[in-house]
Amino acid sequence: MKTGNKGTMSFLLPKPNGEFLNLGIMGGTFDPIHMGHLVTAEVARQHFNLDHVVFIPAGNPPHKDKNLINSADHRYLMTLLAVVDNPFFTVSRLEIETKQSSFTIDTVRRFFEIYDYNKLKLYFITGADAILDITTWKDYKELLELCSFIAASRPGYSFRKLKVIFGPAFPEIIKRVHLLEIPAMAISSTFIRRRVAQGKTIKYLTPEPVEQYIHKNRLYLR
Ligand code: ATP
Ligand code: MG
C-alpha cells in the first residue's frame, strides 16, 4: 500500500500485513441500481473469491446523454442505500467527483496509483451487453492488461457470437474475460424508469430503501 492522500479511495482498507487484495469493481450509471447489478456483484464476489466489490457510479458517462440521466448525487445515494447491508460491498465517489467523462481506464489506473501493483488483482465486473462493446472502450488493450473482466450472463445478450464480434482481437480479449452464468435477471434501469413513469410498481426489482428514495424524491415520473 502506498502512502499519501487516498482521497475518494479512502474506503479501501489495506489488508493486514500487506496481504494480496482481490478486488472487484463494478462501474455503471446506476440510474437506478437494481437487483440485476446486486446479484451479479454478489455471485462474482463468491465465485472469484473477491475480498471486496466497489461500485463506482459514473459521473458523466461517455456513452449516455447527460441530460437524460439523474444527478450524480441521486445515483450515488441510491447505490449507497442498496449496498449498505452487504459487508463486502462499498461505493466510490471517484468518478462522480471527476469533472471530465469517466473512462474505465482512468479509474483502473487510479487504483494502481494507490495500491501496490503486485499486491492487487482487479476484476472489472460487467454484464454481457457491456463486454460486447469492449473494443470501443478507451485504451481497451491496456485495460485488458491491467485487469481481468467478469462478464455476467444477461437476458437478451448471448456470448455465442463473441468470436464473430471481436474478430481478430478475440484470442487476446477472451483470455482476460471470465464468462459467469448468473441467475437470469431480466431487469434494467431503463425498465424501472419506465415503470415508475407509468405508475407501475417497482417493488422487489430494487432494494426497498432505493424504491422509497425514488418515490420520496419523485424520480423518473416522466
Ligand atoms: P440502463 O437500462 O440505463 O442502460 P442498466 O440496467 O443496463 O441501465 P447500467 O448502469 O447501464 O445498468 O449497467 C451497469 C453494469 O451492470 C453493466 O456492466 C451492465 O451490463 C450490468 N448489468 C445491468 N443489469 C444487469 C442484469 N440484469 N444482469 C447482468 N448484468 C447487468
Ligand atoms: Mg446499460
PDB file of C-alpha atoms and ligand atoms in Angstrom:
ATOM      1  CA  MET A   1       0.000   0.000   0.000  1.00  0.00           C
ATOM      2  CA  LYS A   2       1.431   3.340  -0.955  1.00  0.00           C
ATOM      3  CA  THR A   3       1.135   6.256   1.410  1.00  0.00           C
ATOM      4  CA  GLY A   4      -0.315   9.617   0.503  1.00  0.00           C
ATOM      5  CA  ASN A   5      -3.733  11.117   0.104  1.00  0.00           C
ATOM      6  CA  LYS A   6      -6.171   8.439  -0.905  1.00  0.00           C
ATOM      7  CA  GLY A   7      -8.990  10.974  -1.298  1.00  0.00           C
ATOM      8  CA  THR A   8     -12.037   9.298  -2.780  1.00  0.00           C
ATOM      9  CA  MET A   9     -10.403   5.904  -2.300  1.00  0.00           C
ATOM     10  CA  SER A  10     -10.346   6.209   1.471  1.00  0.00           C
ATOM     11  CA  PHE A  11     -12.931   3.420   1.770  1.00  0.00           C
ATOM     12  CA  LEU A  12     -10.270   0.953   0.635  1.00  0.00           C
ATOM     13  CA  LEU A  13      -8.672  -0.536   3.667  1.00  0.00           C
ATOM     14  CA  PRO A  14      -5.288  -2.160   3.252  1.00  0.00           C
ATOM     15  CA  LYS A  15      -5.269  -5.809   4.132  1.00  0.00           C
ATOM     16  CA  PRO A  16      -3.254  -6.628   7.232  1.00  0.00           C
ATOM     17  CA  ASN A  17       0.421  -7.462   6.681  1.00  0.00           C
ATOM     18  CA  GLY A  18       0.289  -6.123   3.128  1.00  0.00           C
ATOM     19  CA  GLU A  19      -1.579  -9.229   2.008  1.00  0.00           C
ATOM     20  CA  PHE A  20      -2.780  -9.636  -1.541  1.00  0.00           C
ATOM     21  CA  LEU A  21      -6.093  -7.898  -2.324  1.00  0.00           C
ATOM     22  CA  ASN A  22      -8.567  -9.402  -4.779  1.00  0.00           C
ATOM     23  CA  LEU A  23     -10.847  -6.543  -5.695  1.00  0.00           C
ATOM     24  CA  GLY A  24     -13.967  -6.418  -7.853  1.00  0.00           C
ATOM     25  CA  ILE A  25     -15.073  -3.129  -9.314  1.00  0.00           C
ATOM     26  CA  MET A  26     -18.427  -2.572 -10.916  1.00  0.00           C
ATOM     27  CA  GLY A  27     -18.985   0.536 -12.984  1.00  0.00           C
ATOM     28  CA  GLY A  28     -22.362   1.683 -14.187  1.00  0.00           C
ATOM     29  CA  THR A  29     -24.763   4.564 -14.437  1.00  0.00           C
ATOM     30  CA  PHE A  30     -26.917   3.021 -11.687  1.00  0.00           C
ATOM     31  CA  ASP A  31     -29.924   5.155 -12.619  1.00  0.00           C
ATOM     32  CA  PRO A  32     -31.207   3.416 -10.554  1.00  0.00           C
ATOM     33  CA  ILE A  33     -29.244   0.462  -9.163  1.00  0.00           C
ATOM     34  CA  HIS A  34     -31.334  -2.732  -9.195  1.00  0.00           C
ATOM     35  CA  MET A  35     -31.319  -6.422  -8.269  1.00  0.00           C
ATOM     36  CA  GLY A  36     -29.575  -7.344 -11.542  1.00  0.00           C
ATOM     37  CA  HIS A  37     -26.495  -5.319 -10.515  1.00  0.00           C
ATOM     38  CA  LEU A  38     -26.531  -6.680  -6.968  1.00  0.00           C
ATOM     39  CA  VAL A  39     -26.949 -10.351  -7.883  1.00  0.00           C
ATOM     40  CA  THR A  40     -24.185 -10.020 -10.490  1.00  0.00           C
ATOM     41  CA  ALA A  41     -21.774  -8.484  -7.974  1.00  0.00           C
ATOM     42  CA  GLU A  42     -22.590 -10.969  -5.225  1.00  0.00           C
ATOM     43  CA  VAL A  43     -22.288 -14.067  -7.420  1.00  0.00           C
ATOM     44  CA  ALA A  44     -18.994 -12.714  -8.834  1.00  0.00           C
ATOM     45  CA  ARG A  45     -17.698 -11.960  -5.336  1.00  0.00           C
ATOM     46  CA  GLN A  46     -18.202 -15.509  -4.170  1.00  0.00           C
ATOM     47  CA  HIS A  47     -17.163 -17.243  -7.388  1.00  0.00           C
ATOM     48  CA  PHE A  48     -13.866 -15.334  -7.729  1.00  0.00           C
ATOM     49  CA  ASN A  49     -13.190 -15.123  -4.011  1.00  0.00           C
ATOM     50  CA  LEU A  50     -13.129 -11.318  -4.075  1.00  0.00           C
ATOM     51  CA  ASP A  51     -12.277  -9.545  -0.830  1.00  0.00           C
ATOM     52  CA  HIS A  52     -14.470  -6.638  -1.763  1.00  0.00           C
ATOM     53  CA  VAL A  53     -16.628  -5.186  -4.530  1.00  0.00           C
ATOM     54  CA  VAL A  54     -16.574  -1.430  -5.118  1.00  0.00           C
ATOM     55  CA  PHE A  55     -19.499   0.063  -7.030  1.00  0.00           C
ATOM     56  CA  ILE A  56     -18.444   3.127  -8.986  1.00  0.00           C
ATOM     57  CA  PRO A  57     -21.318   5.250 -10.297  1.00  0.00           C
ATOM     58  CA  ALA A  58     -20.243   7.058 -13.472  1.00  0.00           C
ATOM     59  CA  GLY A  59     -20.075  10.822 -13.221  1.00  0.00           C
ATOM     60  CA  ASN A  60     -20.501  11.787 -16.811  1.00  0.00           C
ATOM     61  CA  PRO A  61     -20.959   8.525 -18.694  1.00  0.00           C
ATOM     62  CA  PRO A  62     -19.349   8.897 -22.127  1.00  0.00           C
ATOM     63  CA  HIS A  63     -21.955   6.661 -23.774  1.00  0.00           C
ATOM     64  CA  LYS A  64     -25.060   8.266 -22.271  1.00  0.00           C
ATOM     65  CA  ASP A  65     -26.840  11.601 -22.846  1.00  0.00           C
ATOM     66  CA  LYS A  66     -26.155  13.625 -19.708  1.00  0.00           C
ATOM     67  CA  ASN A  67     -29.467  15.477 -19.970  1.00  0.00           C
ATOM     68  CA  LEU A  68     -31.352  12.217 -19.605  1.00  0.00           C
ATOM     69  CA  ILE A  69     -29.698  10.774 -16.516  1.00  0.00           C
ATOM     70  CA  ASN A  70     -30.273  11.722 -12.908  1.00  0.00           C
ATOM     71  CA  SER A  71     -27.811  13.765 -10.924  1.00  0.00           C
ATOM     72  CA  ALA A  72     -24.711  12.013  -9.717  1.00  0.00           C
ATOM     73  CA  ASP A  73     -25.767  12.596  -6.127  1.00  0.00           C
ATOM     74  CA  HIS A  74     -29.098  10.814  -6.536  1.00  0.00           C
ATOM     75  CA  ARG A  75     -27.360   7.891  -8.233  1.00  0.00           C
ATOM     76  CA  TYR A  76     -24.613   7.769  -5.624  1.00  0.00           C
ATOM     77  CA  LEU A  77     -27.088   7.825  -2.729  1.00  0.00           C
ATOM     78  CA  MET A  78     -29.298   5.127  -4.246  1.00  0.00           C
ATOM     79  CA  THR A  79     -26.232   2.937  -4.765  1.00  0.00           C
ATOM     80  CA  LEU A  80     -25.166   3.506  -1.176  1.00  0.00           C
ATOM     81  CA  LEU A  81     -28.632   2.574   0.110  1.00  0.00           C
ATOM     82  CA  ALA A  82     -28.538  -0.593  -1.977  1.00  0.00           C
ATOM     83  CA  VAL A  83     -25.167  -1.884  -0.750  1.00  0.00           C
ATOM     84  CA  VAL A  84     -25.229  -0.833   2.876  1.00  0.00           C
ATOM     85  CA  ASP A  85     -26.310  -4.256   4.178  1.00  0.00           C
ATOM     86  CA  ASN A  86     -23.534  -6.180   2.427  1.00  0.00           C
ATOM     87  CA  PRO A  87     -20.226  -6.099   4.361  1.00  0.00           C
ATOM     88  CA  PHE A  88     -18.315  -6.884   1.158  1.00  0.00           C
ATOM     89  CA  PHE A  89     -19.762  -4.007  -0.877  1.00  0.00           C
ATOM     90  CA  THR A  90     -18.890  -0.295  -0.923  1.00  0.00           C
ATOM     91  CA  VAL A  91     -19.495   2.685  -3.199  1.00  0.00           C
ATOM     92  CA  SER A  92     -16.849   5.053  -4.508  1.00  0.00           C
ATOM     93  CA  ARG A  93     -17.313   8.719  -5.453  1.00  0.00           C
ATOM     94  CA  LEU A  94     -14.182   8.558  -7.602  1.00  0.00           C
ATOM     95  CA  GLU A  95     -15.892   9.019 -10.960  1.00  0.00           C
ATOM     96  CA  ILE A  96     -18.619  11.379  -9.832  1.00  0.00           C
ATOM     97  CA  GLU A  97     -16.018  13.744  -8.431  1.00  0.00           C
ATOM     98  CA  THR A  98     -14.112  13.743 -11.705  1.00  0.00           C
ATOM     99  CA  LYS A  99     -15.071  16.680 -13.891  1.00  0.00           C
ATOM    100  CA  GLN A 100     -14.308  15.037 -17.238  1.00  0.00           C
ATOM    101  CA  SER A 101     -16.012  11.999 -18.764  1.00  0.00           C
ATOM    102  CA  SER A 102     -15.470   8.837 -16.772  1.00  0.00           C
ATOM    103  CA  PHE A 103     -13.466   6.284 -18.664  1.00  0.00           C
ATOM    104  CA  THR A 104     -12.828   2.917 -17.071  1.00  0.00           C
ATOM    105  CA  ILE A 105      -9.133   3.001 -17.958  1.00  0.00           C
ATOM    106  CA  ASP A 106      -8.639   6.188 -15.912  1.00  0.00           C
ATOM    107  CA  THR A 107     -10.393   4.651 -12.922  1.00  0.00           C
ATOM    108  CA  VAL A 108      -8.326   1.465 -13.138  1.00  0.00           C
ATOM    109  CA  ARG A 109      -5.075   3.440 -13.456  1.00  0.00           C
ATOM    110  CA  ARG A 110      -6.081   5.352 -10.347  1.00  0.00           C
ATOM    111  CA  PHE A 111      -6.398   2.117  -8.368  1.00  0.00           C
ATOM    112  CA  PHE A 112      -2.894   1.124  -9.381  1.00  0.00           C
ATOM    113  CA  GLU A 113      -1.548   4.550  -8.410  1.00  0.00           C
ATOM    114  CA  ILE A 114      -2.806   3.953  -4.892  1.00  0.00           C
ATOM    115  CA  TYR A 115      -2.236   0.234  -4.485  1.00  0.00           C
ATOM    116  CA  ASP A 116       0.942  -1.677  -4.946  1.00  0.00           C
ATOM    117  CA  TYR A 117       0.627  -3.280  -8.389  1.00  0.00           C
ATOM    118  CA  ASN A 118       1.995  -6.573  -7.106  1.00  0.00           C
ATOM    119  CA  LYS A 119      -0.452  -6.738  -4.209  1.00  0.00           C
ATOM    120  CA  LEU A 120      -3.649  -6.004  -6.118  1.00  0.00           C
ATOM    121  CA  LYS A 121      -5.668  -8.079  -8.556  1.00  0.00           C
ATOM    122  CA  LEU A 122      -8.517  -6.160 -10.146  1.00  0.00           C
ATOM    123  CA  TYR A 123     -11.606  -7.698 -11.701  1.00  0.00           C
ATOM    124  CA  PHE A 124     -13.915  -5.392 -13.593  1.00  0.00           C
ATOM    125  CA  ILE A 125     -17.465  -6.767 -13.355  1.00  0.00           C
ATOM    126  CA  THR A 126     -19.810  -6.182 -16.283  1.00  0.00           C
ATOM    127  CA  GLY A 127     -22.903  -7.654 -17.858  1.00  0.00           C
ATOM    128  CA  ALA A 128     -22.838  -9.464 -21.195  1.00  0.00           C
ATOM    129  CA  ASP A 129     -24.060  -6.357 -23.048  1.00  0.00           C
ATOM    130  CA  ALA A 130     -21.146  -4.244 -21.838  1.00  0.00           C
ATOM    131  CA  ILE A 131     -18.466  -6.794 -22.702  1.00  0.00           C
ATOM    132  CA  LEU A 132     -19.707  -6.951 -26.302  1.00  0.00           C
ATOM    133  CA  ASP A 133     -18.703  -3.274 -26.664  1.00  0.00           C
ATOM    134  CA  ILE A 134     -15.283  -3.560 -25.087  1.00  0.00           C
ATOM    135  CA  THR A 135     -13.314  -2.826 -28.241  1.00  0.00           C
ATOM    136  CA  THR A 136     -14.939   0.647 -28.283  1.00  0.00           C
ATOM    137  CA  TRP A 137     -13.696   1.466 -24.776  1.00  0.00           C
ATOM    138  CA  LYS A 138     -10.811   3.912 -24.400  1.00  0.00           C
ATOM    139  CA  ASP A 139      -7.416   2.136 -24.409  1.00  0.00           C
ATOM    140  CA  TYR A 140      -9.125  -1.233 -24.132  1.00  0.00           C
ATOM    141  CA  LYS A 141      -5.929  -3.176 -24.797  1.00  0.00           C
ATOM    142  CA  GLU A 142      -4.176  -1.583 -21.846  1.00  0.00           C
ATOM    143  CA  LEU A 143      -7.337  -2.082 -19.794  1.00  0.00           C
ATOM    144  CA  LEU A 144      -7.247  -5.814 -20.524  1.00  0.00           C
ATOM    145  CA  GLU A 145      -3.636  -5.918 -19.367  1.00  0.00           C
ATOM    146  CA  LEU A 146      -4.377  -4.118 -16.123  1.00  0.00           C
ATOM    147  CA  CYS A 147      -7.447  -6.059 -15.051  1.00  0.00           C
ATOM    148  CA  SER A 148      -9.453  -9.157 -15.725  1.00  0.00           C
ATOM    149  CA  PHE A 149     -13.080  -8.905 -16.699  1.00  0.00           C
ATOM    150  CA  ILE A 150     -16.035 -10.816 -15.366  1.00  0.00           C
ATOM    151  CA  ALA A 151     -18.892 -10.826 -17.849  1.00  0.00           C
ATOM    152  CA  ALA A 152     -22.180 -11.971 -16.346  1.00  0.00           C
ATOM    153  CA  SER A 153     -24.911 -13.511 -18.454  1.00  0.00           C
ATOM    154  CA  ARG A 154     -27.801 -11.138 -19.119  1.00  0.00           C
ATOM    155  CA  PRO A 155     -31.137 -11.999 -20.746  1.00  0.00           C
ATOM    156  CA  GLY A 156     -31.208 -10.750 -24.329  1.00  0.00           C
ATOM    157  CA  TYR A 157     -27.416 -10.934 -24.801  1.00  0.00           C
ATOM    158  CA  SER A 158     -25.570 -14.022 -25.881  1.00  0.00           C
ATOM    159  CA  PHE A 159     -21.902 -14.922 -25.544  1.00  0.00           C
ATOM    160  CA  ARG A 160     -22.218 -17.243 -28.549  1.00  0.00           C
ATOM    161  CA  LYS A 161     -21.234 -14.606 -31.093  1.00  0.00           C
ATOM    162  CA  LEU A 162     -18.233 -13.255 -29.175  1.00  0.00           C
ATOM    163  CA  LYS A 163     -15.778 -14.716 -31.686  1.00  0.00           C
ATOM    164  CA  VAL A 164     -17.531 -13.004 -34.571  1.00  0.00           C
ATOM    165  CA  ILE A 165     -17.982  -9.701 -32.738  1.00  0.00           C
ATOM    166  CA  PHE A 166     -14.359  -9.449 -31.565  1.00  0.00           C
ATOM    167  CA  GLY A 167     -12.901 -10.702 -34.856  1.00  0.00           C
ATOM    168  CA  PRO A 168      -9.078 -10.955 -34.887  1.00  0.00           C
ATOM    169  CA  ALA A 169      -8.894  -9.491 -31.361  1.00  0.00           C
ATOM    170  CA  PHE A 170     -10.855 -12.486 -29.983  1.00  0.00           C
ATOM    171  CA  PRO A 171      -7.950 -14.574 -28.554  1.00  0.00           C
ATOM    172  CA  GLU A 172      -6.391 -11.576 -26.793  1.00  0.00           C
ATOM    173  CA  ILE A 173      -9.688 -10.486 -25.301  1.00  0.00           C
ATOM    174  CA  ILE A 174     -11.113 -13.819 -24.291  1.00  0.00           C
ATOM    175  CA  LYS A 175      -8.097 -14.842 -22.231  1.00  0.00           C
ATOM    176  CA  ARG A 176      -8.777 -11.866 -19.931  1.00  0.00           C
ATOM    177  CA  VAL A 177     -12.560 -12.306 -19.761  1.00  0.00           C
ATOM    178  CA  HIS A 178     -14.270 -14.771 -17.427  1.00  0.00           C
ATOM    179  CA  LEU A 179     -17.789 -15.611 -18.506  1.00  0.00           C
ATOM    180  CA  LEU A 180     -20.067 -16.057 -15.499  1.00  0.00           C
ATOM    181  CA  GLU A 181     -23.524 -17.615 -15.526  1.00  0.00           C
ATOM    182  CA  ILE A 182     -25.785 -15.873 -13.035  1.00  0.00           C
ATOM    183  CA  PRO A 183     -29.467 -16.455 -12.239  1.00  0.00           C
ATOM    184  CA  ALA A 184     -31.260 -14.714 -15.106  1.00  0.00           C
ATOM    185  CA  MET A 185     -32.316 -11.200 -14.179  1.00  0.00           C
ATOM    186  CA  ALA A 186     -34.347  -9.551 -16.898  1.00  0.00           C
ATOM    187  CA  ILE A 187     -34.170  -6.204 -15.120  1.00  0.00           C
ATOM    188  CA  SER A 188     -32.645  -2.969 -16.376  1.00  0.00           C
ATOM    189  CA  SER A 189     -32.617   0.586 -15.083  1.00  0.00           C
ATOM    190  CA  THR A 190     -34.493   1.586 -18.240  1.00  0.00           C
ATOM    191  CA  PHE A 191     -37.252  -0.897 -17.338  1.00  0.00           C
ATOM    192  CA  ILE A 192     -37.512   0.540 -13.812  1.00  0.00           C
ATOM    193  CA  ARG A 193     -37.578   4.161 -15.020  1.00  0.00           C
ATOM    194  CA  ARG A 194     -40.312   3.296 -17.500  1.00  0.00           C
ATOM    195  CA  ARG A 195     -42.403   1.519 -14.885  1.00  0.00           C
ATOM    196  CA  VAL A 196     -42.192   4.462 -12.471  1.00  0.00           C
ATOM    197  CA  ALA A 197     -43.239   6.857 -15.248  1.00  0.00           C
ATOM    198  CA  GLN A 198     -46.224   4.599 -15.959  1.00  0.00           C
ATOM    199  CA  GLY A 199     -47.218   4.450 -12.286  1.00  0.00           C
ATOM    200  CA  LYS A 200     -46.389   0.720 -12.099  1.00  0.00           C
ATOM    201  CA  THR A 201     -44.893  -0.987  -9.062  1.00  0.00           C
ATOM    202  CA  ILE A 202     -41.124  -1.489  -8.860  1.00  0.00           C
ATOM    203  CA  LYS A 203     -41.257  -3.445  -5.608  1.00  0.00           C
ATOM    204  CA  TYR A 204     -38.682  -6.302  -5.499  1.00  0.00           C
ATOM    205  CA  LEU A 205     -36.901  -5.018  -8.623  1.00  0.00           C
ATOM    206  CA  THR A 206     -34.618  -2.873  -6.465  1.00  0.00           C
ATOM    207  CA  PRO A 207     -33.948  -2.904  -2.686  1.00  0.00           C
ATOM    208  CA  GLU A 208     -36.742  -1.340  -0.659  1.00  0.00           C
ATOM    209  CA  PRO A 209     -34.737   1.722   0.530  1.00  0.00           C
ATOM    210  CA  VAL A 210     -33.974   2.533  -3.118  1.00  0.00           C
ATOM    211  CA  GLU A 211     -37.624   2.157  -4.041  1.00  0.00           C
ATOM    212  CA  GLN A 212     -38.543   4.516  -1.190  1.00  0.00           C
ATOM    213  CA  TYR A 213     -35.841   7.005  -2.212  1.00  0.00           C
ATOM    214  CA  ILE A 214     -37.192   7.060  -5.771  1.00  0.00           C
ATOM    215  CA  HIS A 215     -40.749   7.770  -4.616  1.00  0.00           C
ATOM    216  CA  LYS A 216     -39.731  10.259  -1.934  1.00  0.00           C
ATOM    217  CA  ASN A 217     -37.679  12.301  -4.426  1.00  0.00           C
ATOM    218  CA  ARG A 218     -40.241  11.874  -7.210  1.00  0.00           C
ATOM    219  CA  LEU A 219     -37.610  10.489  -9.594  1.00  0.00           C
ATOM    220  CA  TYR A 220     -38.486   9.098 -13.028  1.00  0.00           C
ATOM    221  CA  LEU A 221     -42.034  10.432 -13.064  1.00  0.00           C
ATOM    222  CA  ARG A 222     -41.675  11.405 -16.697  1.00  0.00           C
TER     223      ARG A 222
HETATM  224  P1  ATP B   1     -29.764   1.212 -18.489  1.00  0.00           P
HETATM  225  O1  ATP B   1     -31.041   0.484 -18.820  1.00  0.00           O
HETATM  226  O2  ATP B   1     -29.964   2.640 -18.055  1.00  0.00           O
HETATM  227  O3  ATP B   1     -28.686   1.047 -19.529  1.00  0.00           O
HETATM  228  P2  ATP B   1     -28.649  -0.953 -16.915  1.00  0.00           P
HETATM  229  O4  ATP B   1     -29.669  -1.752 -16.189  1.00  0.00           O
HETATM  230  O5  ATP B   1     -28.074  -1.535 -18.179  1.00  0.00           O
HETATM  231  O6  ATP B   1     -29.203   0.525 -17.149  1.00  0.00           O
HETATM  232  P3  ATP B   1     -26.082   0.086 -16.192  1.00  0.00           P
HETATM  233  O7  ATP B   1     -25.863   1.059 -15.089  1.00  0.00           O
HETATM  234  O8  ATP B   1     -26.067   0.568 -17.609  1.00  0.00           O
HETATM  235  O9  ATP B   1     -27.498  -0.638 -15.891  1.00  0.00           O
HETATM  236  O10 ATP B   1     -25.137  -1.167 -16.070  1.00  0.00           O
HETATM  237  C1  ATP B   1     -24.006  -1.275 -15.261  1.00  0.00           C
HETATM  238  C2  ATP B   1     -23.412  -2.671 -15.440  1.00  0.00           C
HETATM  239  O11 ATP B   1     -24.317  -3.661 -14.922  1.00  0.00           O
HETATM  240  C3  ATP B   1     -23.180  -3.056 -16.912  1.00  0.00           C
HETATM  241  O12 ATP B   1     -21.971  -3.788 -16.990  1.00  0.00           O
HETATM  242  C4  ATP B   1     -24.361  -3.959 -17.227  1.00  0.00           C
HETATM  243  O13 ATP B   1     -24.053  -4.884 -18.237  1.00  0.00           O
HETATM  244  C5  ATP B   1     -24.581  -4.662 -15.888  1.00  0.00           C
HETATM  245  N1  ATP B   1     -25.971  -5.107 -15.705  1.00  0.00           N
HETATM  246  C6  ATP B   1     -27.056  -4.304 -15.591  1.00  0.00           C
HETATM  247  N2  ATP B   1     -28.176  -5.036 -15.421  1.00  0.00           N
HETATM  248  C7  ATP B   1     -27.793  -6.337 -15.431  1.00  0.00           C
HETATM  249  C8  ATP B   1     -28.528  -7.594 -15.328  1.00  0.00           C
HETATM  250  N3  ATP B   1     -29.856  -7.605 -15.182  1.00  0.00           N
HETATM  251  N4  ATP B   1     -27.815  -8.743 -15.384  1.00  0.00           N
HETATM  252  C9  ATP B   1     -26.454  -8.702 -15.545  1.00  0.00           C
HETATM  253  N5  ATP B   1     -25.724  -7.557 -15.659  1.00  0.00           N
HETATM  254  C10 ATP B   1     -26.379  -6.395 -15.611  1.00  0.00           C
HETATM  255 MG    MG B   2     -26.986  -0.342 -19.564  1.00  0.00          MG
END
